[in-house]
Amino acid sequence: MMQRTIIRVSGDDPAKFLQGLVSNDLGKMARDGIVYAAILSPQGKYLADFFLVPHHDDILIDVATPLADDLLKRLSLYKLRAPITLEKVEMPVSRGTGPAPEGAVSDPRHPALGWRVYGQDLPDDGTDWDALRVAYCVPESGIELVPNETFILEAGFDRLNGVDFRKGCYVGQEVTARMQHKTALRKGFVTAVVEGAAPVGTDITVDGKLAGQLFTQSGGKAIAFLRFDRAGDAMEAANARVFWQGSSQPA
């Protein structure tokens, strides 16, 4: 079951306030009606991801409920004396992949993830969200995304339209920009083939050496976090076998 909390940001130019804090460009809201972004630590590590949605003169932050209190506290610290109000509001959030209801906006991470709508409590449409996340390698907070550990480029935020490299400065931007200018990432999330099953967070090993971790699994595939220099044939995660790209059974 999806558990989301809405934080309303109101006052004098809430977009300007948030623009200096989040990884994406809020200017995209006028075009798309929704923006996916993250807030980072000064060291460039993930703290929370969320959707930003314009609502009259305010901006709604749609965030996973377990992250909401910490996000609200952090935004309050950055607010200082700015004429901005931050508050949780009761508002249902629904999503689906079938015909979109009136007022819905497309999930900006990937077209296959369907739509989201605010203020309407709609019944579940039976979408297998884990299967979609695995197929398109979409990490989720509380499972693959870990506050103060994950780097958003290793989590694919550039591919998921969650970061803008042309916008101005934001907290953690310098570290993210340095990673973006590397020739290649040395580790990150991928969709892999898995034979068998193992609990979320199980270590993936190659010849006894740590090569990554196995996360959400569905339909013989999984989201895996891999060290690319160690990934290859004969990867194991508990009693499961894991294959990716150059291995003998590529994903």
Coordinates of C-alpha atoms in Angstrom, one line a residue:
M1 CA 0.0 0.0 0.0
M2 CA 1.3 3.4 -0.9
Q3 CA 1.8 5.7 2.1
R4 CA 2.4 9.3 1.1
T5 CA 2.4 12.6 3.0
I6 CA 1.7 16.0 1.5
I7 CA 3.7 19.0 2.7
R8 CA 2.4 22.3 1.5
V9 CA 4.9 25.1 0.9
S10 CA 3.2 28.5 0.8
G11 CA 4.1 32.1 1.2
D12 CA 6.4 34.5 -0.7
D13 CA 7.6 32.6 -3.8
P14 CA 7.8 29.0 -2.6
A15 CA 9.4 28.0 -5.9
K16 CA 12.4 30.3 -5.3
F17 CA 12.8 28.8 -1.8
L18 CA 12.8 25.2 -3.0
Q19 CA 14.9 25.9 -6.1
G20 CA 18.0 26.4 -4.1
L21 CA 17.5 23.1 -2.1
V22 CA 16.4 20.4 -4.5
S23 CA 18.2 18.5 -7.3
N24 CA 15.8 19.4 -10.2
D25 CA 14.6 22.6 -11.9
L26 CA 11.2 23.7 -10.6
G27 CA 10.8 25.7 -13.8
K28 CA 9.7 22.4 -15.4
M29 CA 6.5 22.5 -13.3
A30 CA 4.9 25.0 -15.7
R31 CA 5.4 22.5 -18.6
D32 CA 4.8 19.2 -17.0
G33 CA 2.6 20.0 -13.9
I34 CA 5.0 17.9 -11.7
V35 CA 8.7 17.5 -11.0
Y36 CA 10.6 14.6 -9.5
A37 CA 13.5 15.6 -7.3
A38 CA 15.6 14.9 -4.2
I39 CA 17.1 16.8 -1.3
L40 CA 20.7 16.0 -0.5
S41 CA 23.1 16.4 2.4
P42 CA 25.9 18.9 1.9
Q43 CA 28.1 15.8 1.2
G44 CA 25.9 15.1 -1.8
K45 CA 24.1 12.1 -0.3
Y46 CA 20.4 11.3 -0.7
L47 CA 18.1 12.3 2.2
A48 CA 14.6 12.1 0.5
D49 CA 13.0 12.0 -2.9
F50 CA 9.6 13.4 -3.7
F51 CA 7.3 14.9 -6.3
L52 CA 6.7 18.7 -6.5
V53 CA 3.3 19.8 -7.7
P54 CA 2.0 23.3 -8.2
H55 CA -1.3 24.0 -6.4
H56 CA -2.7 27.5 -6.8
D57 CA 0.1 29.7 -5.5
D58 CA 1.5 27.0 -3.3
I59 CA 3.7 23.9 -4.0
L60 CA 2.8 20.5 -2.8
I61 CA 5.6 18.0 -1.8
D62 CA 4.5 14.4 -2.3
V63 CA 6.9 12.3 -0.2
A64 CA 6.9 8.8 1.3
T65 CA 5.4 9.0 4.8
P66 CA 8.4 7.6 6.7
L67 CA 10.5 10.5 5.3
A68 CA 8.0 13.3 5.9
D69 CA 8.9 14.4 9.4
D70 CA 12.7 14.5 8.7
L71 CA 12.1 16.4 5.4
L72 CA 9.8 18.9 7.1
K73 CA 12.3 19.5 9.9
R74 CA 15.2 20.0 7.3
L75 CA 13.1 22.4 5.2
S76 CA 12.3 24.4 8.4
L77 CA 16.0 24.7 9.2
Y78 CA 16.6 26.1 5.7
K79 CA 13.7 28.5 5.9
L80 CA 15.3 30.7 8.5
R81 CA 13.4 34.0 8.3
A82 CA 12.1 33.5 4.8
P83 CA 8.3 34.3 4.6
I84 CA 7.5 30.7 3.9
T85 CA 5.0 28.4 5.6
L86 CA 5.5 24.6 5.8
E87 CA 2.8 22.3 6.9
K88 CA 1.4 18.8 6.5
V89 CA -2.0 18.7 4.8
E90 CA -4.6 16.0 4.5
M91 CA -4.8 15.2 0.8
P92 CA -5.3 11.8 -0.9
V93 CA -2.7 10.7 -3.5
S94 CA -3.7 8.1 -6.1
R95 CA -1.8 6.5 -9.0
G96 CA -2.4 4.0 -11.8
T97 CA -1.5 2.9 -15.2
G98 CA -4.8 2.8 -17.0
P99 CA -6.8 5.7 -18.4
A100 CA -5.9 8.8 -16.5
P101 CA -8.6 10.6 -14.5
E102 CA -9.3 14.3 -14.9
G103 CA -6.6 16.3 -13.3
A104 CA -3.9 13.6 -13.3
V105 CA -0.3 14.2 -14.2
S106 CA 2.1 11.8 -15.8
D107 CA 4.8 10.2 -13.5
P108 CA 7.9 12.1 -14.7
R109 CA 10.3 9.2 -13.9
H110 CA 9.1 6.9 -16.8
P111 CA 6.0 6.7 -19.0
A112 CA 5.4 3.1 -17.9
L113 CA 4.8 4.4 -14.3
G114 CA 1.5 5.9 -15.4
W115 CA -0.1 8.8 -13.6
R116 CA -0.6 10.4 -10.2
V117 CA -3.6 12.5 -9.1
Y118 CA -4.0 14.7 -6.0
G119 CA -7.2 15.2 -4.0
Q120 CA -8.9 12.0 -5.3
D121 CA -8.9 8.8 -3.3
L122 CA -9.3 6.3 -6.2
P123 CA -9.3 2.5 -5.8
D124 CA -6.2 0.5 -6.6
D125 CA -6.2 -0.5 -10.3
G126 CA -4.2 -3.7 -9.8
T127 CA -0.9 -2.5 -11.2
D128 CA 2.1 -4.6 -10.1
W129 CA 4.3 -1.7 -9.1
D130 CA 7.2 -4.0 -8.0
A131 CA 7.3 -5.6 -11.5
L132 CA 7.3 -2.1 -13.1
R133 CA 10.0 -0.8 -10.8
V134 CA 12.2 -3.9 -11.4
A135 CA 11.7 -3.7 -15.2
Y136 CA 12.7 -0.1 -15.4
C137 CA 15.1 0.0 -12.5
V138 CA 13.2 2.5 -10.4
P139 CA 14.6 2.5 -6.8
E140 CA 12.3 3.3 -3.9
S141 CA 12.8 5.0 -0.6
G142 CA 12.9 2.6 2.3
I143 CA 14.1 -0.3 0.1
E144 CA 16.8 0.7 -2.4
L145 CA 17.2 4.4 -1.4
V146 CA 18.9 4.9 2.0
P147 CA 19.2 8.3 3.5
N148 CA 22.8 9.4 4.1
E149 CA 24.1 6.5 2.1
T150 CA 22.8 6.6 -1.5
F151 CA 24.3 8.9 -4.2
I152 CA 21.5 9.9 -6.6
L153 CA 23.5 9.3 -9.8
E154 CA 24.3 5.8 -8.7
A155 CA 20.5 5.5 -8.2
G156 CA 19.8 6.6 -11.8
F157 CA 18.2 10.0 -11.0
D158 CA 19.6 11.4 -14.3
R159 CA 17.8 8.6 -16.2
L160 CA 14.7 9.1 -14.1
N161 CA 14.4 12.8 -14.7
G162 CA 15.2 13.6 -11.1
V163 CA 18.2 15.9 -11.5
D164 CA 19.0 18.9 -13.7
F165 CA 22.7 19.7 -14.5
R166 CA 22.0 23.1 -15.9
K167 CA 20.2 24.7 -13.0
G168 CA 21.9 26.9 -10.4
C169 CA 23.4 25.7 -7.1
Y170 CA 21.5 23.6 -4.6
V171 CA 22.6 21.7 -1.5
G172 CA 24.9 18.8 -2.5
Q173 CA 25.2 20.1 -6.1
E174 CA 29.0 20.2 -6.2
V175 CA 29.4 16.5 -5.3
T176 CA 26.7 15.5 -7.8
A177 CA 28.4 17.6 -10.6
R178 CA 31.7 16.0 -9.9
M179 CA 30.2 12.5 -10.2
Q180 CA 28.4 13.5 -13.5
H181 CA 31.7 14.6 -15.0
K182 CA 33.4 11.2 -14.3
T183 CA 33.9 9.0 -17.4
A184 CA 31.8 6.2 -15.8
L185 CA 30.3 5.4 -12.5
R186 CA 32.0 2.5 -10.6
K187 CA 28.8 1.3 -9.0
G188 CA 25.0 1.7 -9.2
F189 CA 21.6 0.1 -9.5
V190 CA 20.8 -2.2 -12.4
T191 CA 18.1 -4.6 -13.4
A192 CA 19.6 -8.1 -13.2
V193 CA 18.3 -11.7 -13.9
V194 CA 18.0 -13.7 -10.7
E195 CA 17.5 -17.4 -10.3
G196 CA 16.0 -18.2 -6.9
A197 CA 15.2 -15.6 -4.3
A198 CA 16.8 -13.9 -1.4
P199 CA 15.7 -11.2 1.2
V200 CA 16.0 -7.6 0.3
G201 CA 19.5 -6.3 1.2
T202 CA 21.2 -9.7 0.7
D203 CA 24.9 -9.3 -0.2
I204 CA 25.9 -10.3 -3.7
T205 CA 29.3 -12.0 -3.8
V206 CA 31.7 -13.2 -6.5
D207 CA 34.2 -15.8 -5.3
G208 CA 33.6 -14.7 -1.7
K209 CA 34.1 -11.0 -2.5
L210 CA 31.4 -8.5 -2.0
A211 CA 30.0 -7.3 -5.3
G212 CA 26.8 -5.6 -4.3
Q213 CA 23.3 -6.2 -2.8
L214 CA 20.1 -7.7 -4.1
F215 CA 16.8 -5.7 -3.6
T216 CA 13.3 -5.9 -5.0
Q217 CA 12.6 -9.0 -7.1
S218 CA 9.8 -9.8 -9.5
G219 CA 9.3 -12.2 -12.4
G220 CA 12.8 -13.6 -12.4
K221 CA 14.5 -10.2 -12.3
A222 CA 15.7 -7.9 -9.6
I223 CA 17.0 -4.5 -8.8
A224 CA 20.6 -5.0 -7.8
F225 CA 23.2 -2.6 -6.6
L226 CA 26.5 -3.6 -8.1
R227 CA 30.2 -2.7 -8.0
F228 CA 30.8 -2.9 -11.7
D229 CA 34.5 -3.8 -11.4
R230 CA 33.5 -7.0 -9.5
A231 CA 30.2 -7.9 -11.3
G232 CA 30.4 -10.8 -13.7
D233 CA 29.8 -14.5 -13.9
A234 CA 29.0 -16.7 -10.8
M235 CA 27.4 -13.9 -8.7
E236 CA 25.5 -15.3 -5.7
A237 CA 23.1 -13.8 -3.2
A238 CA 22.4 -16.4 -0.5
N239 CA 20.8 -19.3 -2.4
A240 CA 20.1 -17.2 -5.6
R241 CA 22.3 -16.7 -8.6
V242 CA 22.5 -13.3 -10.2
F243 CA 23.4 -12.4 -13.8
W244 CA 24.0 -9.0 -15.4
Q245 CA 25.2 -7.9 -18.8
G246 CA 28.5 -9.5 -19.6
S247 CA 27.8 -12.6 -17.4
S248 CA 26.8 -15.9 -19.0
Q249 CA 23.1 -15.2 -18.8
P250 CA 22.8 -11.4 -19.4
A251 CA 19.8 -9.4 -18.2

